Amino acid sequence: MAGFFSKLMGKADSGNTPESAQAAHDDIDPFDRDYGAGEDRDSVIYQVSGMLLSYPTEETLDLLPEFTRLAQATENPDFVQAVQTVADWLTARELEEVQSDYVQEYDLSRRHALHLSYWTDGDTRRRGETLLRFKKMYRDSGMLTRLNGELPDYLPLVLEFAALVDRRQGRAALQAYRPSLELLRLALRDGDLPHYGLLQSICNTLPGVSPETQEQVQQMAGYGPPVETVGLSGYADPRLTQVNPNNILDPSN
């Protein structure tokens, strides 16, 4: 973890250009659309949010003062409050109780799934193609990815990629799955869960206004979560399981 947060500012592409005109064409791969790189503070929002959305550990608790300091450095009061809300939730009880609640809400229940393609593709065959697209994004960046059992569309992993590897490409991926982000945001709001503010802050870094209802989000996406169930094991990419200790994006860090 040494030097981890020193990477946040300036590590990812910091160029800031308007959305490319090509984004208006429906035949363009959504991951290839150019929405610009956003602002430097977006890297902090992505990284801190990604870590606070991950399974809470002792290390998470140890880093809370650093998360608070980084949030304050963004000079974004809504994000500062979002981080404080999660920090209060993490420290109000014993860690084991917090971990149990986290597993119940984010792992065992699909109401708050942290895998982006679930919200738009469900467990359909189409989802396998989506997972390959996320893997291609990581591979093309030159960053080998240790998934630690997670699927490549796991939100904390995508956020870490956007923060530390390529903010421009990461923003394109997040915007490509903007309906997923918005549906998760609304689910957290309706469930009165502490991570709602983090999702709101993430969505606020992206172009466009957040919808107010799930119906509006589903209209944005064109459909709701399908239900067909198929195996996804056939979509593994061995090139992304190699270990290079000098060039690894690891969602457990």
PDB file of C-alpha atoms in Angstrom:
ATOM      1  CA  MET A   1       0.000   0.000   0.000  1.00  0.00           C
ATOM      2  CA  ALA A   2       3.022   2.273   0.288  1.00  0.00           C
ATOM      3  CA  GLY A   3       2.802   5.045  -2.264  1.00  0.00           C
ATOM      4  CA  PHE A   4      -0.633   3.810  -3.322  1.00  0.00           C
ATOM      5  CA  PHE A   5      -2.433   7.102  -3.008  1.00  0.00           C
ATOM      6  CA  SER A   6       0.445   9.079  -4.483  1.00  0.00           C
ATOM      7  CA  LYS A   7      -0.563   7.501  -7.808  1.00  0.00           C
ATOM      8  CA  LEU A   8      -4.003   9.053  -7.783  1.00  0.00           C
ATOM      9  CA  MET A   9      -3.244  12.506  -9.095  1.00  0.00           C
ATOM     10  CA  GLY A  10      -1.788  12.546 -12.570  1.00  0.00           C
ATOM     11  CA  LYS A  11      -1.420   8.774 -12.947  1.00  0.00           C
ATOM     12  CA  ALA A  12      -4.319   8.410 -15.368  1.00  0.00           C
ATOM     13  CA  ASP A  13      -4.623  10.420 -18.575  1.00  0.00           C
ATOM     14  CA  SER A  14      -5.469  13.940 -17.409  1.00  0.00           C
ATOM     15  CA  GLY A  15      -6.269  15.461 -20.788  1.00  0.00           C
ATOM     16  CA  ASN A  16      -9.703  17.048 -20.772  1.00  0.00           C
ATOM     17  CA  THR A  17     -11.499  17.246 -24.092  1.00  0.00           C
ATOM     18  CA  PRO A  18     -15.215  17.382 -24.881  1.00  0.00           C
ATOM     19  CA  GLU A  19     -17.154  14.309 -25.914  1.00  0.00           C
ATOM     20  CA  SER A  20     -16.165  13.189 -29.370  1.00  0.00           C
ATOM     21  CA  ALA A  21     -18.712  13.673 -32.129  1.00  0.00           C
ATOM     22  CA  GLN A  22     -18.395   9.976 -32.875  1.00  0.00           C
ATOM     23  CA  ALA A  23     -20.276   9.219 -29.650  1.00  0.00           C
ATOM     24  CA  ALA A  24     -23.469  10.168 -31.432  1.00  0.00           C
ATOM     25  CA  HIS A  25     -23.176   7.189 -33.763  1.00  0.00           C
ATOM     26  CA  ASP A  26     -24.912   4.066 -32.507  1.00  0.00           C
ATOM     27  CA  ASP A  27     -22.531   1.743 -34.327  1.00  0.00           C
ATOM     28  CA  ILE A  28     -19.523   2.878 -32.290  1.00  0.00           C
ATOM     29  CA  ASP A  29     -18.357   0.526 -29.539  1.00  0.00           C
ATOM     30  CA  PRO A  30     -19.467   2.347 -26.357  1.00  0.00           C
ATOM     31  CA  PHE A  31     -16.053   1.623 -24.825  1.00  0.00           C
ATOM     32  CA  ASP A  32     -14.413   3.530 -27.705  1.00  0.00           C
ATOM     33  CA  ARG A  33     -16.401   6.711 -27.285  1.00  0.00           C
ATOM     34  CA  ASP A  34     -14.490   9.709 -26.005  1.00  0.00           C
ATOM     35  CA  TYR A  35     -16.083  11.635 -23.168  1.00  0.00           C
ATOM     36  CA  GLY A  36     -12.819  13.280 -22.179  1.00  0.00           C
ATOM     37  CA  ALA A  37     -10.832  12.492 -19.068  1.00  0.00           C
ATOM     38  CA  GLY A  38     -12.946  14.543 -16.678  1.00  0.00           C
ATOM     39  CA  GLU A  39     -11.230  16.316 -13.798  1.00  0.00           C
ATOM     40  CA  ASP A  40      -8.193  15.290 -11.775  1.00  0.00           C
ATOM     41  CA  ARG A  41     -10.305  14.966  -8.640  1.00  0.00           C
ATOM     42  CA  ASP A  42     -12.377  12.309 -10.413  1.00  0.00           C
ATOM     43  CA  SER A  43      -9.459   9.910  -9.900  1.00  0.00           C
ATOM     44  CA  VAL A  44      -9.797  10.385  -6.152  1.00  0.00           C
ATOM     45  CA  ILE A  45     -13.562   9.877  -6.284  1.00  0.00           C
ATOM     46  CA  TYR A  46     -13.123   6.663  -8.275  1.00  0.00           C
ATOM     47  CA  GLN A  47     -10.351   5.195  -6.133  1.00  0.00           C
ATOM     48  CA  VAL A  48     -11.778   6.038  -2.726  1.00  0.00           C
ATOM     49  CA  SER A  49     -15.270   4.960  -3.774  1.00  0.00           C
ATOM     50  CA  GLY A  50     -13.949   1.698  -5.193  1.00  0.00           C
ATOM     51  CA  MET A  51     -12.178   0.827  -1.968  1.00  0.00           C
ATOM     52  CA  LEU A  52     -15.145   1.765   0.221  1.00  0.00           C
ATOM     53  CA  LEU A  53     -17.477  -0.295  -1.981  1.00  0.00           C
ATOM     54  CA  SER A  54     -15.249  -3.341  -1.563  1.00  0.00           C
ATOM     55  CA  TYR A  55     -15.531  -5.915   1.211  1.00  0.00           C
ATOM     56  CA  PRO A  56     -14.548  -4.119   4.460  1.00  0.00           C
ATOM     57  CA  THR A  57     -11.388  -5.262   6.234  1.00  0.00           C
ATOM     58  CA  GLU A  58      -9.084  -4.064   8.994  1.00  0.00           C
ATOM     59  CA  GLU A  59      -7.062  -2.321   6.314  1.00  0.00           C
ATOM     60  CA  THR A  60     -10.180  -0.421   5.251  1.00  0.00           C
ATOM     61  CA  LEU A  61     -10.594   0.855   8.801  1.00  0.00           C
ATOM     62  CA  ASP A  62      -6.921   1.816   9.020  1.00  0.00           C
ATOM     63  CA  LEU A  63      -7.235   3.849   5.818  1.00  0.00           C
ATOM     64  CA  LEU A  64     -10.358   5.782   6.819  1.00  0.00           C
ATOM     65  CA  PRO A  65      -8.407   8.882   7.919  1.00  0.00           C
ATOM     66  CA  GLU A  66      -6.633   8.883   4.533  1.00  0.00           C
ATOM     67  CA  PHE A  67      -9.933   8.465   2.691  1.00  0.00           C
ATOM     68  CA  THR A  68     -11.329  11.425   4.610  1.00  0.00           C
ATOM     69  CA  ARG A  69      -8.284  13.557   3.816  1.00  0.00           C
ATOM     70  CA  LEU A  70      -8.466  12.707   0.116  1.00  0.00           C
ATOM     71  CA  ALA A  71     -12.189  13.437   0.006  1.00  0.00           C
ATOM     72  CA  GLN A  72     -11.616  16.839   1.575  1.00  0.00           C
ATOM     73  CA  ALA A  73      -8.900  17.551  -0.982  1.00  0.00           C
ATOM     74  CA  THR A  74     -11.470  17.243  -3.785  1.00  0.00           C
ATOM     75  CA  GLU A  75     -13.320  20.260  -2.331  1.00  0.00           C
ATOM     76  CA  ASN A  76     -16.538  18.447  -3.168  1.00  0.00           C
ATOM     77  CA  PRO A  77     -18.809  18.661  -0.101  1.00  0.00           C
ATOM     78  CA  ASP A  78     -21.181  15.963  -1.359  1.00  0.00           C
ATOM     79  CA  PHE A  79     -18.315  13.504  -1.756  1.00  0.00           C
ATOM     80  CA  VAL A  80     -16.893  14.449   1.648  1.00  0.00           C
ATOM     81  CA  GLN A  81     -20.282  13.666   3.187  1.00  0.00           C
ATOM     82  CA  ALA A  82     -20.558  10.411   1.213  1.00  0.00           C
ATOM     83  CA  VAL A  83     -17.215   9.199   2.541  1.00  0.00           C
ATOM     84  CA  GLN A  84     -18.092  10.252   6.090  1.00  0.00           C
ATOM     85  CA  THR A  85     -21.398   8.368   5.926  1.00  0.00           C
ATOM     86  CA  VAL A  86     -19.650   5.134   4.971  1.00  0.00           C
ATOM     87  CA  ALA A  87     -16.924   5.744   7.576  1.00  0.00           C
ATOM     88  CA  ASP A  88     -19.585   6.135  10.281  1.00  0.00           C
ATOM     89  CA  TRP A  89     -21.248   2.902   9.160  1.00  0.00           C
ATOM     90  CA  LEU A  90     -17.935   1.041   9.217  1.00  0.00           C
ATOM     91  CA  THR A  91     -17.022   2.166  12.718  1.00  0.00           C
ATOM     92  CA  ALA A  92     -20.389   2.080  14.503  1.00  0.00           C
ATOM     93  CA  ARG A  93     -20.151  -1.666  15.278  1.00  0.00           C
ATOM     94  CA  GLU A  94     -17.697  -4.511  15.428  1.00  0.00           C
ATOM     95  CA  LEU A  95     -16.055  -5.230  12.075  1.00  0.00           C
ATOM     96  CA  GLU A  96     -17.498  -8.769  11.968  1.00  0.00           C
ATOM     97  CA  GLU A  97     -21.036  -7.380  12.125  1.00  0.00           C
ATOM     98  CA  VAL A  98     -20.286  -4.870   9.372  1.00  0.00           C
ATOM     99  CA  GLN A  99     -18.787  -7.592   7.204  1.00  0.00           C
ATOM    100  CA  SER A 100     -21.856  -9.776   7.733  1.00  0.00           C
ATOM    101  CA  ASP A 101     -24.171  -6.965   6.655  1.00  0.00           C
ATOM    102  CA  TYR A 102     -21.994  -6.224   3.637  1.00  0.00           C
ATOM    103  CA  VAL A 103     -22.114  -9.856   2.492  1.00  0.00           C
ATOM    104  CA  GLN A 104     -25.877  -9.939   2.929  1.00  0.00           C
ATOM    105  CA  GLU A 105     -26.465  -6.757   0.933  1.00  0.00           C
ATOM    106  CA  TYR A 106     -23.820  -7.007  -1.801  1.00  0.00           C
ATOM    107  CA  ASP A 107     -22.885 -10.661  -2.191  1.00  0.00           C
ATOM    108  CA  LEU A 108     -25.940 -12.748  -1.321  1.00  0.00           C
ATOM    109  CA  SER A 109     -28.577 -10.348  -2.614  1.00  0.00           C
ATOM    110  CA  ARG A 110     -28.807  -9.235  -6.226  1.00  0.00           C
ATOM    111  CA  ARG A 111     -30.706  -6.116  -5.224  1.00  0.00           C
ATOM    112  CA  HIS A 112     -27.391  -4.277  -4.939  1.00  0.00           C
ATOM    113  CA  ALA A 113     -25.177  -6.211  -7.343  1.00  0.00           C
ATOM    114  CA  LEU A 114     -21.773  -4.588  -7.879  1.00  0.00           C
ATOM    115  CA  HIS A 115     -21.267  -6.255 -11.267  1.00  0.00           C
ATOM    116  CA  LEU A 116     -22.201  -3.734 -13.940  1.00  0.00           C
ATOM    117  CA  SER A 117     -23.387  -6.137 -16.614  1.00  0.00           C
ATOM    118  CA  TYR A 118     -25.852  -7.852 -14.278  1.00  0.00           C
ATOM    119  CA  TRP A 119     -28.165  -4.849 -14.362  1.00  0.00           C
ATOM    120  CA  THR A 120     -28.414  -4.766 -18.150  1.00  0.00           C
ATOM    121  CA  ASP A 121     -27.617  -8.339 -19.208  1.00  0.00           C
ATOM    122  CA  GLY A 122     -28.574 -10.406 -16.159  1.00  0.00           C
ATOM    123  CA  ASP A 123     -27.291 -13.970 -16.416  1.00  0.00           C
ATOM    124  CA  THR A 124     -27.794 -14.146 -20.171  1.00  0.00           C
ATOM    125  CA  ARG A 125     -25.460 -15.400 -22.850  1.00  0.00           C
ATOM    126  CA  ARG A 126     -24.933 -11.814 -23.955  1.00  0.00           C
ATOM    127  CA  ARG A 127     -23.271 -11.132 -20.628  1.00  0.00           C
ATOM    128  CA  GLY A 128     -20.309 -13.295 -21.599  1.00  0.00           C
ATOM    129  CA  GLU A 129     -19.579 -10.958 -24.507  1.00  0.00           C
ATOM    130  CA  THR A 130     -19.732  -8.028 -22.124  1.00  0.00           C
ATOM    131  CA  LEU A 131     -17.240  -9.625 -19.749  1.00  0.00           C
ATOM    132  CA  LEU A 132     -14.862 -10.208 -22.629  1.00  0.00           C
ATOM    133  CA  ARG A 133     -15.158  -6.514 -23.535  1.00  0.00           C
ATOM    134  CA  PHE A 134     -14.090  -5.486 -20.033  1.00  0.00           C
ATOM    135  CA  LYS A 135     -11.183  -7.932 -20.188  1.00  0.00           C
ATOM    136  CA  LYS A 136     -10.134  -6.490 -23.537  1.00  0.00           C
ATOM    137  CA  MET A 137     -10.081  -3.015 -21.985  1.00  0.00           C
ATOM    138  CA  TYR A 138      -7.691  -4.191 -19.276  1.00  0.00           C
ATOM    139  CA  ARG A 139      -5.535  -6.147 -21.701  1.00  0.00           C
ATOM    140  CA  ASP A 140      -5.257  -3.278 -24.216  1.00  0.00           C
ATOM    141  CA  SER A 141      -4.082  -0.958 -21.443  1.00  0.00           C
ATOM    142  CA  GLY A 142      -1.097  -3.218 -20.753  1.00  0.00           C
ATOM    143  CA  MET A 143      -2.278  -3.717 -17.193  1.00  0.00           C
ATOM    144  CA  LEU A 144      -2.539  -7.402 -16.304  1.00  0.00           C
ATOM    145  CA  THR A 145      -5.411  -7.922 -13.941  1.00  0.00           C
ATOM    146  CA  ARG A 146      -5.655 -10.213 -10.916  1.00  0.00           C
ATOM    147  CA  LEU A 147      -9.388 -10.735 -10.535  1.00  0.00           C
ATOM    148  CA  ASN A 148      -9.272 -12.706  -7.261  1.00  0.00           C
ATOM    149  CA  GLY A 149     -12.401 -14.592  -8.241  1.00  0.00           C
ATOM    150  CA  GLU A 150     -14.331 -11.487  -9.293  1.00  0.00           C
ATOM    151  CA  LEU A 151     -15.805 -10.934 -12.739  1.00  0.00           C
ATOM    152  CA  PRO A 152     -14.098  -8.184 -14.781  1.00  0.00           C
ATOM    153  CA  ASP A 153     -17.138  -5.879 -14.597  1.00  0.00           C
ATOM    154  CA  TYR A 154     -16.882  -5.698 -10.769  1.00  0.00           C
ATOM    155  CA  LEU A 155     -17.434  -2.009 -10.046  1.00  0.00           C
ATOM    156  CA  PRO A 156     -14.552  -1.481  -7.567  1.00  0.00           C
ATOM    157  CA  LEU A 157     -12.164  -2.972 -10.147  1.00  0.00           C
ATOM    158  CA  VAL A 158     -13.482  -0.742 -12.945  1.00  0.00           C
ATOM    159  CA  LEU A 159     -13.179   2.286 -10.663  1.00  0.00           C
ATOM    160  CA  GLU A 160      -9.603   1.410  -9.749  1.00  0.00           C
ATOM    161  CA  PHE A 161      -8.759   1.075 -13.440  1.00  0.00           C
ATOM    162  CA  ALA A 162     -10.267   4.505 -14.122  1.00  0.00           C
ATOM    163  CA  ALA A 163      -8.375   6.044 -11.203  1.00  0.00           C
ATOM    164  CA  LEU A 164      -4.919   4.547 -11.668  1.00  0.00           C
ATOM    165  CA  VAL A 165      -4.582   3.319 -15.246  1.00  0.00           C
ATOM    166  CA  ASP A 166      -6.629   5.254 -17.807  1.00  0.00           C
ATOM    167  CA  ARG A 167      -9.227   7.720 -16.646  1.00  0.00           C
ATOM    168  CA  ARG A 168     -10.443   8.484 -20.170  1.00  0.00           C
ATOM    169  CA  GLN A 169     -11.024   4.812 -21.025  1.00  0.00           C
ATOM    170  CA  GLY A 170     -12.433   4.104 -17.578  1.00  0.00           C
ATOM    171  CA  ARG A 171     -14.950   6.912 -17.936  1.00  0.00           C
ATOM    172  CA  ALA A 172     -16.038   5.516 -21.297  1.00  0.00           C
ATOM    173  CA  ALA A 173     -16.628   2.102 -19.698  1.00  0.00           C
ATOM    174  CA  LEU A 174     -18.560   3.642 -16.802  1.00  0.00           C
ATOM    175  CA  GLN A 175     -20.679   5.706 -19.195  1.00  0.00           C
ATOM    176  CA  ALA A 176     -21.284   2.639 -21.356  1.00  0.00           C
ATOM    177  CA  TYR A 177     -22.835   1.062 -18.271  1.00  0.00           C
ATOM    178  CA  ARG A 178     -24.387   4.259 -16.945  1.00  0.00           C
ATOM    179  CA  PRO A 179     -27.829   2.580 -16.675  1.00  0.00           C
ATOM    180  CA  SER A 180     -26.266  -0.024 -14.396  1.00  0.00           C
ATOM    181  CA  LEU A 181     -24.703   2.643 -12.204  1.00  0.00           C
ATOM    182  CA  GLU A 182     -27.980   4.524 -11.994  1.00  0.00           C
ATOM    183  CA  LEU A 183     -30.042   1.429 -11.175  1.00  0.00           C
ATOM    184  CA  LEU A 184     -27.564   0.521  -8.430  1.00  0.00           C
ATOM    185  CA  ARG A 185     -27.628   4.107  -7.161  1.00  0.00           C
ATOM    186  CA  LEU A 186     -31.422   4.082  -6.912  1.00  0.00           C
ATOM    187  CA  ALA A 187     -31.434   0.646  -5.271  1.00  0.00           C
ATOM    188  CA  LEU A 188     -29.013   1.897  -2.615  1.00  0.00           C
ATOM    189  CA  ARG A 189     -31.126   4.998  -2.110  1.00  0.00           C
ATOM    190  CA  ASP A 190     -34.336   3.010  -1.745  1.00  0.00           C
ATOM    191  CA  GLY A 191     -32.618   0.573   0.621  1.00  0.00           C
ATOM    192  CA  ASP A 192     -31.266   3.462   2.714  1.00  0.00           C
ATOM    193  CA  LEU A 193     -27.757   2.024   2.451  1.00  0.00           C
ATOM    194  CA  PRO A 194     -24.670   4.084   3.355  1.00  0.00           C
ATOM    195  CA  HIS A 195     -22.945   3.656  -0.023  1.00  0.00           C
ATOM    196  CA  TYR A 196     -25.634   5.598  -1.894  1.00  0.00           C
ATOM    197  CA  GLY A 197     -23.664   8.858  -1.764  1.00  0.00           C
ATOM    198  CA  LEU A 198     -20.623   7.204  -3.339  1.00  0.00           C
ATOM    199  CA  LEU A 199     -22.698   6.086  -6.335  1.00  0.00           C
ATOM    200  CA  GLN A 200     -24.176   9.562  -6.623  1.00  0.00           C
ATOM    201  CA  SER A 201     -20.692  11.087  -6.643  1.00  0.00           C
ATOM    202  CA  ILE A 202     -19.498   8.618  -9.293  1.00  0.00           C
ATOM    203  CA  CYS A 203     -22.487   9.382 -11.527  1.00  0.00           C
ATOM    204  CA  ASN A 204     -21.899  13.112 -11.062  1.00  0.00           C
ATOM    205  CA  THR A 205     -18.440  12.771 -12.658  1.00  0.00           C
ATOM    206  CA  LEU A 206     -20.015  11.494 -15.882  1.00  0.00           C
ATOM    207  CA  PRO A 207     -21.810  13.445 -18.631  1.00  0.00           C
ATOM    208  CA  GLY A 208     -25.566  13.804 -18.432  1.00  0.00           C
ATOM    209  CA  VAL A 209     -28.090  14.133 -15.634  1.00  0.00           C
ATOM    210  CA  SER A 210     -29.016  11.197 -13.415  1.00  0.00           C
ATOM    211  CA  PRO A 211     -32.590   9.887 -13.872  1.00  0.00           C
ATOM    212  CA  GLU A 212     -34.954  10.179 -10.934  1.00  0.00           C
ATOM    213  CA  THR A 213     -36.691   6.803 -11.191  1.00  0.00           C
ATOM    214  CA  GLN A 214     -35.909   3.212 -12.136  1.00  0.00           C
ATOM    215  CA  GLU A 215     -38.420   3.462 -14.978  1.00  0.00           C
ATOM    216  CA  GLN A 216     -36.469   6.366 -16.472  1.00  0.00           C
ATOM    217  CA  VAL A 217     -33.214   4.414 -16.184  1.00  0.00           C
ATOM    218  CA  GLN A 218     -34.756   1.388 -17.872  1.00  0.00           C
ATOM    219  CA  GLN A 219     -35.974   3.632 -20.675  1.00  0.00           C
ATOM    220  CA  MET A 220     -32.413   4.912 -20.979  1.00  0.00           C
ATOM    221  CA  ALA A 221     -31.116   1.356 -21.272  1.00  0.00           C
ATOM    222  CA  GLY A 222     -33.978   0.086 -23.395  1.00  0.00           C
ATOM    223  CA  TYR A 223     -34.639  -2.962 -21.206  1.00  0.00           C
ATOM    224  CA  GLY A 224     -34.501  -4.322 -17.675  1.00  0.00           C
ATOM    225  CA  PRO A 225     -32.371  -7.185 -16.289  1.00  0.00           C
ATOM    226  CA  PRO A 226     -33.028 -10.398 -18.279  1.00  0.00           C
ATOM    227  CA  VAL A 227     -33.360 -13.729 -16.502  1.00  0.00           C
ATOM    228  CA  GLU A 228     -31.895 -16.402 -18.804  1.00  0.00           C
ATOM    229  CA  THR A 229     -29.201 -18.310 -16.916  1.00  0.00           C
ATOM    230  CA  VAL A 230     -26.124 -19.735 -18.644  1.00  0.00           C
ATOM    231  CA  GLY A 231     -22.656 -20.703 -17.512  1.00  0.00           C
ATOM    232  CA  LEU A 232     -19.926 -18.109 -17.846  1.00  0.00           C
ATOM    233  CA  SER A 233     -16.935 -20.349 -17.263  1.00  0.00           C
ATOM    234  CA  GLY A 234     -16.261 -20.627 -20.995  1.00  0.00           C
ATOM    235  CA  TYR A 235     -15.360 -16.970 -21.219  1.00  0.00           C
ATOM    236  CA  ALA A 236     -12.121 -17.086 -19.221  1.00  0.00           C
ATOM    237  CA  ASP A 237      -9.164 -15.364 -20.866  1.00  0.00           C
ATOM    238  CA  PRO A 238      -5.848 -16.952 -19.751  1.00  0.00           C
ATOM    239  CA  ARG A 239      -3.898 -13.856 -20.769  1.00  0.00           C
ATOM    240  CA  LEU A 240      -5.502 -12.006 -17.872  1.00  0.00           C
ATOM    241  CA  THR A 241      -4.526 -14.552 -15.245  1.00  0.00           C
ATOM    242  CA  GLN A 242      -0.770 -14.118 -15.632  1.00  0.00           C
ATOM    243  CA  VAL A 243       0.979 -12.490 -12.691  1.00  0.00           C
ATOM    244  CA  ASN A 244       3.359  -9.604 -13.174  1.00  0.00           C
ATOM    245  CA  PRO A 245       4.059  -8.069  -9.742  1.00  0.00           C
ATOM    246  CA  ASN A 246       5.158  -4.782 -11.309  1.00  0.00           C
ATOM    247  CA  ASN A 247       2.024  -4.257 -13.364  1.00  0.00           C
ATOM    248  CA  ILE A 248      -1.048  -5.635 -11.586  1.00  0.00           C
ATOM    249  CA  LEU A 249      -4.415  -4.117 -10.864  1.00  0.00           C
ATOM    250  CA  ASP A 250      -5.713  -5.934  -7.801  1.00  0.00           C
ATOM    251  CA  PRO A 251      -9.211  -5.251  -6.383  1.00  0.00           C
ATOM    252  CA  SER A 252      -8.150  -6.556  -2.969  1.00  0.00           C
ATOM    253  CA  ASN A 253      -5.616  -3.728  -2.483  1.00  0.00           C
TER     254      ASN A 253
END
